[in-house]
Amino acid sequence: MTGNESESELPVPPNPPIEPTAFDLIVIGTGLPESVISAAASASGKSVLHLDPNPFYGSHFSSLSIADLTHFLNSHSTPSSVCPDPLYSDAEISNYAPRLLSQHPRNFNLDVSGPRVLFCADHAVDLMLKSGASHYLEFKSIDATFMLDADAKLCSVPDSRAAIFKDKSLGLMEKNQLMRFFKLVQGHLSLDESEENNVRISEEDLDSPFADFLTKMKLPTKIKSIVLYAIAMADYDQEVSEYVLKTRDGINQLALYNSSIGRFQNALGALIYPIYGQGELPQAFCRRAAVKGCLYVLRMPVISLLMDQNSGSYKGVRLASGQDIFSHKLVLDPSFTVPGSLASSHQQLQESFQAFSLSDNKGKVARGICITRSSLKPDLSNFLVIFPPRSLFPEQVTSIRVLQLGGNLAVCPLGMFVLYFSALCDEVNQGKKLLHAALSALQKLLVTGTAGNSSTAQSEDMEEAKPTLLWSALYIQDLSLGQFGSIISTPTPDGNLNYNDLLDATEKLYRKLYPNEELFPETTSPENSEDDAGLTLES
């Protein structure tokens, strides 16, 4: 190096050629669906090349620093000739404490697709245990769930019979009504139908709207709202929306909640979260794939798709390095776009790809992230908050879910907290209104301290102890389903709190890709206790 040259000015060495040049499967993007497919194909003996143009794993499911997340959102929300329909839009990023946050440039792991949690008994946990991805992950319990009540205060959500007894916010009559309801549900779910006390819910009731069934059970409005939006996790206003949750689905969600409580010894409730952020999940499946022989190359864009001149079908990809790589099958990240000037000139493939690129749009999800100096609840770090429909403004037709996480999950420095919030929406203006209403409500809770215990006859130190909003990001994300053809496109992050629907869609794509193969076939005959022991939970 000469005295005038800096390290950044040195020429970048060319990428070494990839060997071999032919694979059974090429996967582009390291989001969760792509990583699960890659790990499953590798486990079944397929040769897999897994590429990502990004310098990090996870794509739209990653956990990033403030600077990297800002760059990611800005670069994926601006229409261009390369990507005329970006996945994100209307990003609003505000930094209220640049000097403070600049002292922690690499201490944040912010989820692109938050809020997300895992139920202890849900499909994602079972898949991690079955695949072995759980060996690369550690989790902590989410401490509690709260819901915004009619008085704009956070009331606790009693999610089990034991929690009902301990809940001081419920009156005796409410406790009895809720106990009777949980007893009915548990009796219905019991496998032993011969027991006299097990009353089965009728098929007619199971096919009816869940809100009507709860009314039939004479549950008061407050309890009904808790069951619908904080336990069954209904997305839309169940009194007026066309998206009605059936009783059967509501009971299944309650069953998931119930079976999640107590599954893991160190878990306080039904919900857990991965240490270092949700971006650890796709990385765990990528590590599992690498163990099984998958080849990984990051910072490697694909500039065109290759076609067979005779059949007109896909046969490979051209990399930014100029190398051509061939495969029988191809799986793409949902935001993947081939630059038009560089794409294959064959019209049949180009038309096929254009048709494939038109996402099966299923609406949008509005997402927000806040960094605060203090917790919404003075005595808790990690918890879920539900803003049910119409709790923030009369036209609010969807639930808004808020997840607060603290430094003990290694997502931010100790003494700070990250809040994720999201809501489904049909169009951008509706989504922005929901996000701004949620942000305003959170700021009000932070500033006034109404999120704390209702008996806040506490000191004059309150003024100094007020939590502070340090940073925020609001953005709208398009939703699309995975698509199958000669080329597979994976689904975008959905608006759910967990990954069950997304992984169900991923499993269907894998079965279409390899119809005669099971996703992660059993290699041993594990007992449940051994499986569960494979998940590491910090207390």
Coordinates of C-alpha atoms in Angstrom, one line a residue:
M1 CA 0.0 0.0 0.0
T2 CA 1.4 3.4 -0.9
G3 CA 1.2 6.3 1.6
N4 CA -1.7 7.9 -0.4
E5 CA -3.9 4.8 -0.5
S6 CA -6.5 3.9 2.2
E7 CA -7.7 0.3 2.8
S8 CA -11.1 1.1 1.3
E9 CA -9.4 2.2 -2.0
L10 CA -7.7 -1.1 -2.6
P11 CA -9.2 -3.1 -5.5
V12 CA -11.7 -5.7 -4.4
P13 CA -10.4 -9.1 -5.3
P14 CA -12.6 -11.0 -7.8
N15 CA -15.0 -13.7 -6.5
P16 CA -13.5 -17.1 -6.7
P17 CA -15.4 -19.4 -9.0
I18 CA -18.1 -21.6 -7.4
E19 CA -17.5 -25.3 -7.7
P20 CA -19.3 -27.4 -8.7
T21 CA -21.3 -25.5 -11.3
A22 CA -24.4 -27.6 -11.2
F23 CA -26.8 -28.2 -8.3
D24 CA -30.1 -29.9 -7.6
L25 CA -31.4 -26.7 -6.2
I26 CA -30.5 -23.0 -6.1
V27 CA -32.0 -20.8 -3.4
I28 CA -31.8 -17.0 -3.6
G29 CA -32.4 -15.1 -0.3
T30 CA -31.8 -16.3 3.2
G31 CA -35.2 -15.4 4.7
L32 CA -36.9 -18.0 7.0
P33 CA -38.9 -19.8 4.2
E34 CA -35.9 -20.0 1.9
S35 CA -33.7 -21.2 4.8
V36 CA -36.1 -23.9 5.9
I37 CA -36.4 -25.2 2.3
S38 CA -32.6 -25.1 1.9
A39 CA -32.1 -27.0 5.2
A40 CA -34.8 -29.6 4.3
A41 CA -33.4 -30.2 0.8
S42 CA -29.9 -30.5 2.1
A43 CA -31.0 -32.9 4.9
S44 CA -32.6 -35.2 2.2
G45 CA -29.3 -35.4 0.3
K46 CA -29.9 -32.7 -2.4
S47 CA -27.0 -30.5 -3.5
V48 CA -28.0 -26.9 -2.7
L49 CA -26.4 -23.6 -3.5
H50 CA -27.8 -20.8 -1.3
L51 CA -27.2 -17.2 -2.4
D52 CA -28.0 -13.8 -1.0
P53 CA -27.1 -10.4 -2.4
N54 CA -27.0 -9.0 1.2
P55 CA -24.0 -9.1 3.4
F56 CA -26.1 -10.7 6.2
Y57 CA -28.4 -13.6 6.7
G58 CA -32.2 -13.3 7.1
S59 CA -33.3 -10.9 4.3
H60 CA -36.8 -9.7 5.3
F61 CA -36.7 -11.8 8.5
S62 CA -33.3 -10.4 9.7
S63 CA -32.4 -8.5 12.9
L64 CA -30.2 -5.5 12.1
S65 CA -28.4 -2.5 13.6
I66 CA -30.1 0.9 13.5
A67 CA -27.9 2.0 10.5
D68 CA -28.4 -1.3 8.6
L69 CA -32.1 -1.3 9.2
T70 CA -32.4 2.3 8.0
H71 CA -30.4 1.4 4.8
F72 CA -32.5 -1.7 4.3
L73 CA -35.8 0.0 4.5
N74 CA -34.7 3.0 2.4
S75 CA -33.2 0.7 -0.3
H76 CA -36.3 -1.5 -0.4
S77 CA -39.0 1.2 -0.4
T78 CA -37.9 3.3 -3.3
P79 CA -39.3 2.4 -6.8
S80 CA -36.7 2.0 -9.5
S81 CA -36.3 0.5 -12.9
V82 CA -34.8 -2.6 -11.3
C83 CA -37.7 -2.9 -8.7
P84 CA -40.8 -0.9 -9.8
D85 CA -42.9 -2.4 -7.0
P86 CA -40.8 -2.4 -3.8
L87 CA -42.0 -4.5 -0.9
Y88 CA -41.9 -1.6 1.5
S89 CA -43.2 1.9 1.3
D90 CA -43.8 5.2 3.2
A91 CA -40.8 4.6 5.6
E92 CA -40.7 7.3 8.3
I93 CA -37.5 7.1 10.4
S94 CA -36.9 9.6 13.3
N95 CA -33.8 9.8 15.6
Y96 CA -34.5 11.8 18.7
A97 CA -31.2 11.1 20.5
P98 CA -28.5 10.7 17.8
R99 CA -25.6 11.4 20.2
L100 CA -26.8 8.8 22.7
L101 CA -27.6 6.1 20.1
S102 CA -24.3 6.7 18.3
Q103 CA -22.5 5.4 21.4
H104 CA -24.1 2.0 20.7
P105 CA -23.6 1.4 16.9
R106 CA -23.6 -2.4 17.1
N107 CA -25.7 -3.0 20.2
F108 CA -29.1 -3.2 18.5
N109 CA -30.6 -6.2 16.8
L110 CA -33.9 -4.8 15.4
D111 CA -36.3 -7.2 13.7
V112 CA -37.4 -6.2 10.2
S113 CA -40.7 -8.1 10.5
G114 CA -41.7 -7.6 14.1
P115 CA -43.5 -8.0 16.4
R116 CA -42.9 -11.8 16.5
V117 CA -43.0 -14.3 19.3
L118 CA -43.2 -18.1 19.4
F119 CA -45.8 -20.1 21.3
C120 CA -44.0 -22.9 23.2
A121 CA -46.2 -25.5 21.5
D122 CA -46.4 -24.1 18.0
H123 CA -45.3 -25.4 14.6
A124 CA -42.0 -23.4 14.5
V125 CA -40.8 -24.9 17.8
D126 CA -41.6 -28.4 16.6
L127 CA -39.8 -27.8 13.3
M128 CA -36.7 -26.4 15.1
L129 CA -36.6 -29.5 17.3
K130 CA -37.2 -31.9 14.4
S131 CA -34.6 -30.3 12.1
G132 CA -31.9 -29.8 14.7
A133 CA -32.0 -26.0 14.2
S134 CA -32.8 -25.6 17.9
H135 CA -29.2 -26.5 18.7
Y136 CA -28.1 -23.0 17.4
L137 CA -30.7 -21.0 19.3
E138 CA -31.4 -19.7 22.8
F139 CA -34.7 -18.3 24.1
K140 CA -36.1 -16.3 27.0
S141 CA -39.7 -16.3 28.2
I142 CA -42.1 -13.4 27.5
D143 CA -43.1 -12.3 31.0
A144 CA -46.8 -11.3 30.5
T145 CA -49.5 -10.1 28.2
F146 CA -51.6 -6.9 28.7
M147 CA -54.5 -5.3 26.9
L148 CA -55.5 -1.6 26.7
D149 CA -58.8 -1.3 28.5
A150 CA -61.7 1.2 28.2
D151 CA -59.9 3.5 30.6
A152 CA -56.7 3.6 28.4
K153 CA -54.8 1.6 31.0
L154 CA -53.0 -1.7 30.6
C155 CA -54.8 -4.6 32.2
S156 CA -53.2 -8.0 32.6
V157 CA -54.4 -11.0 30.5
P158 CA -55.2 -14.1 32.6
D159 CA -54.3 -16.9 30.2
S160 CA -54.8 -19.9 32.5
R161 CA -57.0 -20.9 35.4
A162 CA -54.1 -20.3 37.9
A163 CA -53.6 -16.8 36.5
I164 CA -57.3 -16.0 36.9
F165 CA -57.1 -16.8 40.6
K166 CA -54.1 -14.4 41.0
D167 CA -55.5 -11.6 38.9
K168 CA -56.5 -8.7 41.2
S169 CA -58.1 -6.7 38.4
L170 CA -60.9 -9.2 37.9
G171 CA -64.0 -9.2 40.2
L172 CA -65.3 -12.4 41.7
M173 CA -68.1 -12.7 39.1
E174 CA -65.7 -12.1 36.2
K175 CA -63.4 -14.8 37.6
N176 CA -66.2 -17.3 37.9
Q177 CA -67.4 -16.6 34.4
L178 CA -63.9 -17.0 33.0
M179 CA -63.3 -20.1 35.0
R180 CA -66.4 -21.7 33.7
F181 CA -65.5 -20.8 30.1
F182 CA -61.9 -22.3 30.4
K183 CA -63.4 -25.4 32.0
L184 CA -65.7 -25.9 29.1
V185 CA -62.9 -25.4 26.6
Q186 CA -60.6 -27.8 28.4
G187 CA -63.4 -30.4 28.6
H188 CA -64.0 -30.1 24.9
L189 CA -60.3 -30.5 24.1
S190 CA -59.9 -33.5 26.4
L191 CA -59.0 -36.7 24.6
D192 CA -61.1 -38.8 27.0
E193 CA -64.6 -38.3 25.7
S194 CA -65.9 -40.9 28.2
E195 CA -65.5 -38.7 31.2
E196 CA -68.8 -37.6 32.4
N197 CA -67.8 -34.0 33.1
N198 CA -66.4 -33.4 29.6
V199 CA -69.0 -31.4 27.7
R200 CA -68.3 -31.2 24.0
I201 CA -69.1 -28.0 22.1
S202 CA -71.6 -28.7 19.4
E203 CA -70.8 -28.7 15.7
E204 CA -73.3 -25.9 15.2
D205 CA -71.5 -23.7 17.8
L206 CA -68.1 -24.7 16.4
D207 CA -69.2 -23.3 13.0
S208 CA -70.6 -20.1 14.4
P209 CA -68.7 -16.9 14.9
F210 CA -66.5 -17.1 18.0
A211 CA -67.8 -13.7 19.2
D212 CA -71.4 -15.0 19.1
F213 CA -70.3 -18.1 21.0
L214 CA -68.7 -16.0 23.7
T215 CA -71.9 -13.9 24.0
K216 CA -73.8 -17.2 24.3
M217 CA -71.5 -18.1 27.2
K218 CA -72.5 -14.8 28.9
L219 CA -69.0 -13.5 29.1
P220 CA -68.9 -9.8 29.9
T221 CA -67.5 -7.3 27.3
K222 CA -64.1 -7.0 28.9
I223 CA -63.5 -10.7 29.2
K224 CA -64.9 -11.3 25.7
S225 CA -62.4 -8.8 24.3
I226 CA -59.5 -10.4 26.2
V227 CA -60.4 -13.9 24.8
L228 CA -60.9 -12.6 21.2
Y229 CA -57.9 -10.3 20.8
A230 CA -55.4 -11.2 23.5
I231 CA -55.7 -15.1 23.5
A232 CA -57.4 -16.1 20.3
M233 CA -55.4 -13.3 18.5
A234 CA -58.3 -12.2 16.2
D235 CA -57.0 -9.7 13.7
Y236 CA -60.2 -7.8 12.9
D237 CA -63.1 -6.3 14.8
Q238 CA -65.3 -9.3 15.4
E239 CA -68.5 -7.3 15.8
V240 CA -68.5 -5.6 12.4
S241 CA -65.8 -7.1 10.2
E242 CA -66.3 -9.5 7.3
Y243 CA -63.2 -11.4 8.5
V244 CA -65.0 -13.5 11.2
L245 CA -63.1 -15.9 13.4
K246 CA -65.0 -19.2 13.7
T247 CA -65.5 -20.8 17.1
R248 CA -63.5 -23.8 15.9
D249 CA -60.5 -21.7 15.1
G250 CA -60.8 -19.7 18.3
I251 CA -60.9 -22.9 20.3
N252 CA -57.8 -24.2 18.4
Q253 CA -56.0 -21.0 19.3
L254 CA -56.9 -21.3 22.9
A255 CA -55.7 -24.9 22.8
L256 CA -52.3 -23.7 21.4
Y257 CA -52.1 -21.2 24.2
N258 CA -53.1 -23.7 26.9
S259 CA -50.6 -26.4 25.6
S260 CA -47.8 -23.8 25.4
I261 CA -48.1 -23.0 29.1
G262 CA -45.8 -25.3 31.1
R263 CA -44.2 -27.1 28.1
F264 CA -40.8 -25.7 29.1
Q265 CA -39.8 -25.6 32.7
N266 CA -38.1 -22.1 32.5
A267 CA -40.9 -20.5 30.5
L268 CA -43.2 -18.3 32.6
G269 CA -46.1 -18.4 30.2
A270 CA -47.1 -19.4 26.7
L271 CA -44.6 -17.2 24.7
I272 CA -40.8 -17.2 24.1
Y273 CA -38.4 -15.0 22.1
P274 CA -35.0 -15.8 20.6
I275 CA -32.0 -14.1 22.2
Y276 CA -30.3 -11.7 19.7
G277 CA -33.6 -11.3 17.8
Q278 CA -35.8 -13.1 15.3
G279 CA -33.0 -13.0 12.7
E280 CA -31.4 -15.9 14.6
L281 CA -34.1 -18.3 13.3
P282 CA -33.2 -18.2 9.6
Q283 CA -29.5 -18.3 10.6
A284 CA -30.1 -21.5 12.6
F285 CA -31.7 -23.2 9.6
C286 CA -28.8 -22.0 7.4
R287 CA -26.3 -23.5 9.8
R288 CA -28.2 -26.7 9.8
A289 CA -28.2 -26.7 6.0
A290 CA -24.4 -26.0 5.9
V291 CA -23.8 -29.0 8.2
K292 CA -25.6 -31.1 5.6
G293 CA -23.5 -29.8 2.7
C294 CA -25.3 -26.7 1.5
L295 CA -22.9 -24.1 0.0
Y296 CA -23.5 -20.5 1.0
V297 CA -22.4 -17.3 -0.8
L298 CA -23.4 -13.9 0.5
R299 CA -22.9 -10.6 -1.3
M300 CA -23.7 -12.3 -4.5
P301 CA -26.5 -10.8 -6.7
V302 CA -28.1 -12.8 -9.5
I303 CA -28.2 -10.7 -12.6
S304 CA -30.2 -13.0 -15.0
L305 CA -32.0 -16.3 -15.3
L306 CA -30.8 -18.8 -17.9
M307 CA -33.1 -20.8 -20.1
D308 CA -33.0 -23.9 -22.2
Q309 CA -33.1 -22.8 -25.9
N310 CA -35.1 -25.9 -26.9
S311 CA -37.7 -26.2 -24.1
G312 CA -37.8 -22.5 -23.1
S313 CA -37.7 -23.6 -19.4
Y314 CA -35.4 -22.4 -16.6
K315 CA -32.0 -24.1 -16.4
G316 CA -29.8 -21.8 -14.2
V317 CA -28.7 -18.3 -13.1
R318 CA -26.0 -15.9 -14.1
L319 CA -24.2 -14.3 -11.1
A320 CA -22.8 -10.8 -10.7
S321 CA -19.4 -12.4 -10.9
G322 CA -20.2 -13.4 -14.5
Q323 CA -20.3 -17.1 -13.7
D324 CA -23.2 -19.3 -14.9
I325 CA -24.5 -21.9 -12.4
F326 CA -27.0 -24.5 -13.4
S327 CA -29.8 -26.3 -11.4
H328 CA -32.9 -28.3 -11.8
K329 CA -35.0 -26.1 -9.5
L330 CA -35.0 -22.5 -8.3
V331 CA -36.4 -20.9 -5.1
L332 CA -36.5 -17.1 -4.9
D333 CA -36.9 -14.4 -2.2
P334 CA -40.3 -12.6 -2.7
S335 CA -38.6 -9.3 -3.5
F336 CA -36.2 -10.8 -6.1
T337 CA -36.1 -8.9 -9.4
V338 CA -34.0 -9.5 -12.4
P339 CA -32.8 -6.2 -14.1
G340 CA -34.6 -6.0 -17.4
S341 CA -31.6 -5.1 -19.4
L342 CA -29.7 -8.0 -18.1
A343 CA -32.4 -10.6 -18.0
S344 CA -32.6 -13.5 -20.6
S345 CA -33.7 -12.2 -23.9
H346 CA -35.9 -15.2 -24.6
Q347 CA -39.4 -13.8 -24.7
Q348 CA -41.1 -17.0 -23.3
L349 CA -39.0 -17.0 -20.1
Q350 CA -39.2 -13.2 -19.7
E351 CA -43.0 -13.3 -20.0
S352 CA -43.2 -16.2 -17.6
F353 CA -41.0 -14.4 -15.1
Q354 CA -43.0 -11.2 -15.4
A355 CA -46.2 -13.1 -14.7
F356 CA -44.5 -14.9 -11.8
S357 CA -43.2 -11.5 -10.4
L358 CA -46.7 -10.2 -10.0
S359 CA -47.3 -11.0 -6.3
D360 CA -50.5 -12.6 -5.2
N361 CA -51.2 -9.5 -3.1
K362 CA -53.2 -10.1 0.1
G363 CA -53.2 -6.6 1.5
K364 CA -50.5 -4.9 3.7
V365 CA -49.2 -4.9 7.2
A366 CA -48.2 -1.6 8.9
R367 CA -45.1 -2.0 11.1
G368 CA -43.4 0.2 13.7
I369 CA -40.3 0.1 15.9
C370 CA -39.5 2.4 18.8
I371 CA -36.5 2.5 21.1
T372 CA -37.2 4.0 24.5
R373 CA -35.2 4.8 27.6
S374 CA -37.6 3.0 30.0
S375 CA -40.1 0.3 30.1
L376 CA -43.9 0.7 29.7
K377 CA -44.2 -1.3 32.9
P378 CA -41.7 -0.3 35.6
D379 CA -41.3 -3.9 36.9
L380 CA -41.2 -5.8 33.6
S381 CA -38.9 -6.0 30.6
N382 CA -40.4 -8.4 28.0
F383 CA -44.2 -8.5 27.4
L384 CA -46.9 -8.3 24.8
V385 CA -49.6 -5.5 24.6
I386 CA -52.8 -5.7 22.6
F387 CA -54.7 -2.6 21.4
P388 CA -58.0 -4.2 20.5
P389 CA -60.2 -2.8 17.7
R390 CA -61.7 0.7 18.4
S391 CA -59.5 1.1 21.5
L392 CA -57.5 4.0 19.9
F393 CA -60.1 5.6 17.6
P394 CA -63.6 4.7 16.4
E395 CA -62.6 3.6 12.9
Q396 CA -59.9 1.2 14.1
V397 CA -61.0 -2.1 12.6
T398 CA -57.9 -4.2 13.3
S399 CA -56.0 -5.2 16.5
I400 CA -52.6 -3.6 17.0
R401 CA -50.0 -5.8 18.7
V402 CA -47.1 -4.3 20.6
L403 CA -44.1 -6.3 21.8
Q404 CA -41.7 -4.7 24.3
L405 CA -38.2 -6.3 24.7
G406 CA -35.4 -5.4 27.0
G407 CA -31.6 -5.6 27.0
N408 CA -31.6 -9.0 28.7
L409 CA -32.6 -10.4 25.2
A410 CA -29.5 -8.8 23.6
V411 CA -31.6 -6.7 21.2
C412 CA -30.6 -3.4 22.7
P413 CA -28.3 -2.0 25.4
L414 CA -29.2 -2.6 29.0
G415 CA -31.4 0.2 30.3
M416 CA -33.1 0.6 26.9
F417 CA -36.1 -1.1 25.4
V418 CA -37.4 -1.9 21.9
L419 CA -41.1 -1.8 21.1
Y420 CA -42.4 -3.4 17.9
F421 CA -46.0 -2.9 16.8
S422 CA -48.0 -3.9 13.7
A423 CA -51.5 -4.0 12.3
L424 CA -53.1 -5.4 9.1
C425 CA -54.4 -2.8 6.6
D426 CA -55.9 -2.6 3.2
E427 CA -54.1 0.5 1.9
V428 CA -51.2 2.9 2.9
N429 CA -53.2 5.7 4.4
Q430 CA -55.1 3.3 6.7
G431 CA -51.9 1.7 7.8
K432 CA -50.2 5.1 8.5
K433 CA -53.2 6.2 10.6
L434 CA -53.0 3.0 12.6
L435 CA -49.2 3.4 13.2
H436 CA -49.5 7.0 14.2
A437 CA -52.3 6.2 16.6
A438 CA -50.3 3.4 18.1
L439 CA -47.2 5.6 18.4
S440 CA -49.3 8.4 20.0
A441 CA -50.8 5.9 22.5
L442 CA -47.4 4.5 23.4
Q443 CA -46.0 8.0 23.9
K444 CA -48.9 8.9 26.1
L445 CA -48.3 5.7 28.2
L446 CA -44.6 6.5 28.4
V447 CA -45.0 10.1 29.3
T448 CA -47.9 9.9 31.8
G449 CA -46.9 6.7 33.4
T450 CA -50.4 5.3 33.1
A451 CA -48.9 2.0 32.0
G452 CA -47.7 1.5 35.6
N453 CA -49.7 0.4 38.5
S454 CA -52.9 2.3 38.8
S455 CA -52.0 3.3 42.4
T456 CA -49.3 5.8 41.3
A457 CA -49.3 8.1 44.3
Q458 CA -45.6 8.1 44.0
S459 CA -43.0 10.7 44.4
E460 CA -41.9 13.8 42.8
D461 CA -39.1 11.7 41.2
M462 CA -41.8 10.8 38.6
E463 CA -40.9 13.8 36.5
E464 CA -37.3 12.7 36.2
A465 CA -38.1 9.0 35.7
K466 CA -40.4 9.6 32.7
P467 CA -39.4 7.3 29.8
T468 CA -38.1 8.9 26.7
L469 CA -38.7 8.0 23.0
L470 CA -35.2 7.8 21.4
W471 CA -35.8 6.5 17.9
S472 CA -38.7 5.3 15.7
A473 CA -39.4 3.7 12.3
L474 CA -42.8 3.4 10.7
Y475 CA -43.3 1.6 7.4
I476 CA -45.8 -0.3 5.3
Q477 CA -45.0 -3.8 3.9
D478 CA -46.9 -5.5 1.1
L479 CA -48.2 -9.0 1.8
S480 CA -47.9 -11.8 -0.8
L481 CA -48.3 -15.6 -0.8
G482 CA -45.7 -18.0 -2.1
Q483 CA -46.1 -19.1 -5.7
F484 CA -45.3 -22.3 -7.5
G485 CA -44.4 -22.8 -11.1
S486 CA -41.2 -23.6 -13.0
I487 CA -39.8 -21.1 -10.4
I488 CA -40.8 -20.9 -6.7
S489 CA -41.4 -17.6 -4.9
T490 CA -41.6 -17.8 -1.1
P491 CA -44.1 -15.8 1.0
T492 CA -43.4 -12.4 2.5
P493 CA -43.5 -12.0 6.3
D494 CA -47.2 -12.1 7.2
G495 CA -49.1 -10.0 9.8
N496 CA -49.3 -12.8 12.4
L497 CA -47.7 -12.9 15.8
N498 CA -46.1 -16.3 15.2
Y499 CA -44.8 -18.2 12.2
N500 CA -47.4 -21.0 11.9
D501 CA -49.2 -19.9 8.7
L502 CA -45.9 -18.9 7.1
L503 CA -44.3 -22.3 7.8
D504 CA -47.5 -24.1 6.6
A505 CA -47.1 -22.2 3.3
T506 CA -43.4 -23.1 3.2
E507 CA -44.1 -26.8 3.8
K508 CA -46.7 -26.8 0.9
L509 CA -44.1 -25.2 -1.4
Y510 CA -41.6 -27.8 -0.4
R511 CA -44.1 -30.6 -1.1
K512 CA -44.7 -29.2 -4.6
L513 CA -40.9 -28.9 -5.1
Y514 CA -40.3 -32.5 -4.0
P515 CA -43.7 -34.3 -3.9
N516 CA -42.5 -37.6 -2.6
E517 CA -40.4 -36.3 0.3
E518 CA -41.2 -35.3 3.8
L519 CA -40.0 -32.0 5.3
F520 CA -37.2 -33.1 7.7
P521 CA -37.9 -36.8 7.8
E522 CA -37.4 -38.5 11.2
T523 CA -34.0 -40.1 11.5
T524 CA -34.6 -41.3 15.1
S525 CA -37.6 -42.0 17.2
P526 CA -37.4 -39.1 19.7
E527 CA -39.4 -38.9 22.8
N528 CA -41.2 -35.6 23.6
S529 CA -39.1 -35.0 26.7
E530 CA -35.9 -35.4 24.7
D531 CA -37.2 -33.1 21.9
D532 CA -38.2 -30.5 24.4
A533 CA -34.8 -30.7 26.1
G534 CA -33.2 -29.7 22.8
L535 CA -34.6 -26.2 23.2
T536 CA -32.4 -23.9 25.3
L537 CA -34.4 -21.5 27.5
E538 CA -32.6 -19.0 29.8
S539 CA -34.4 -18.3 33.1

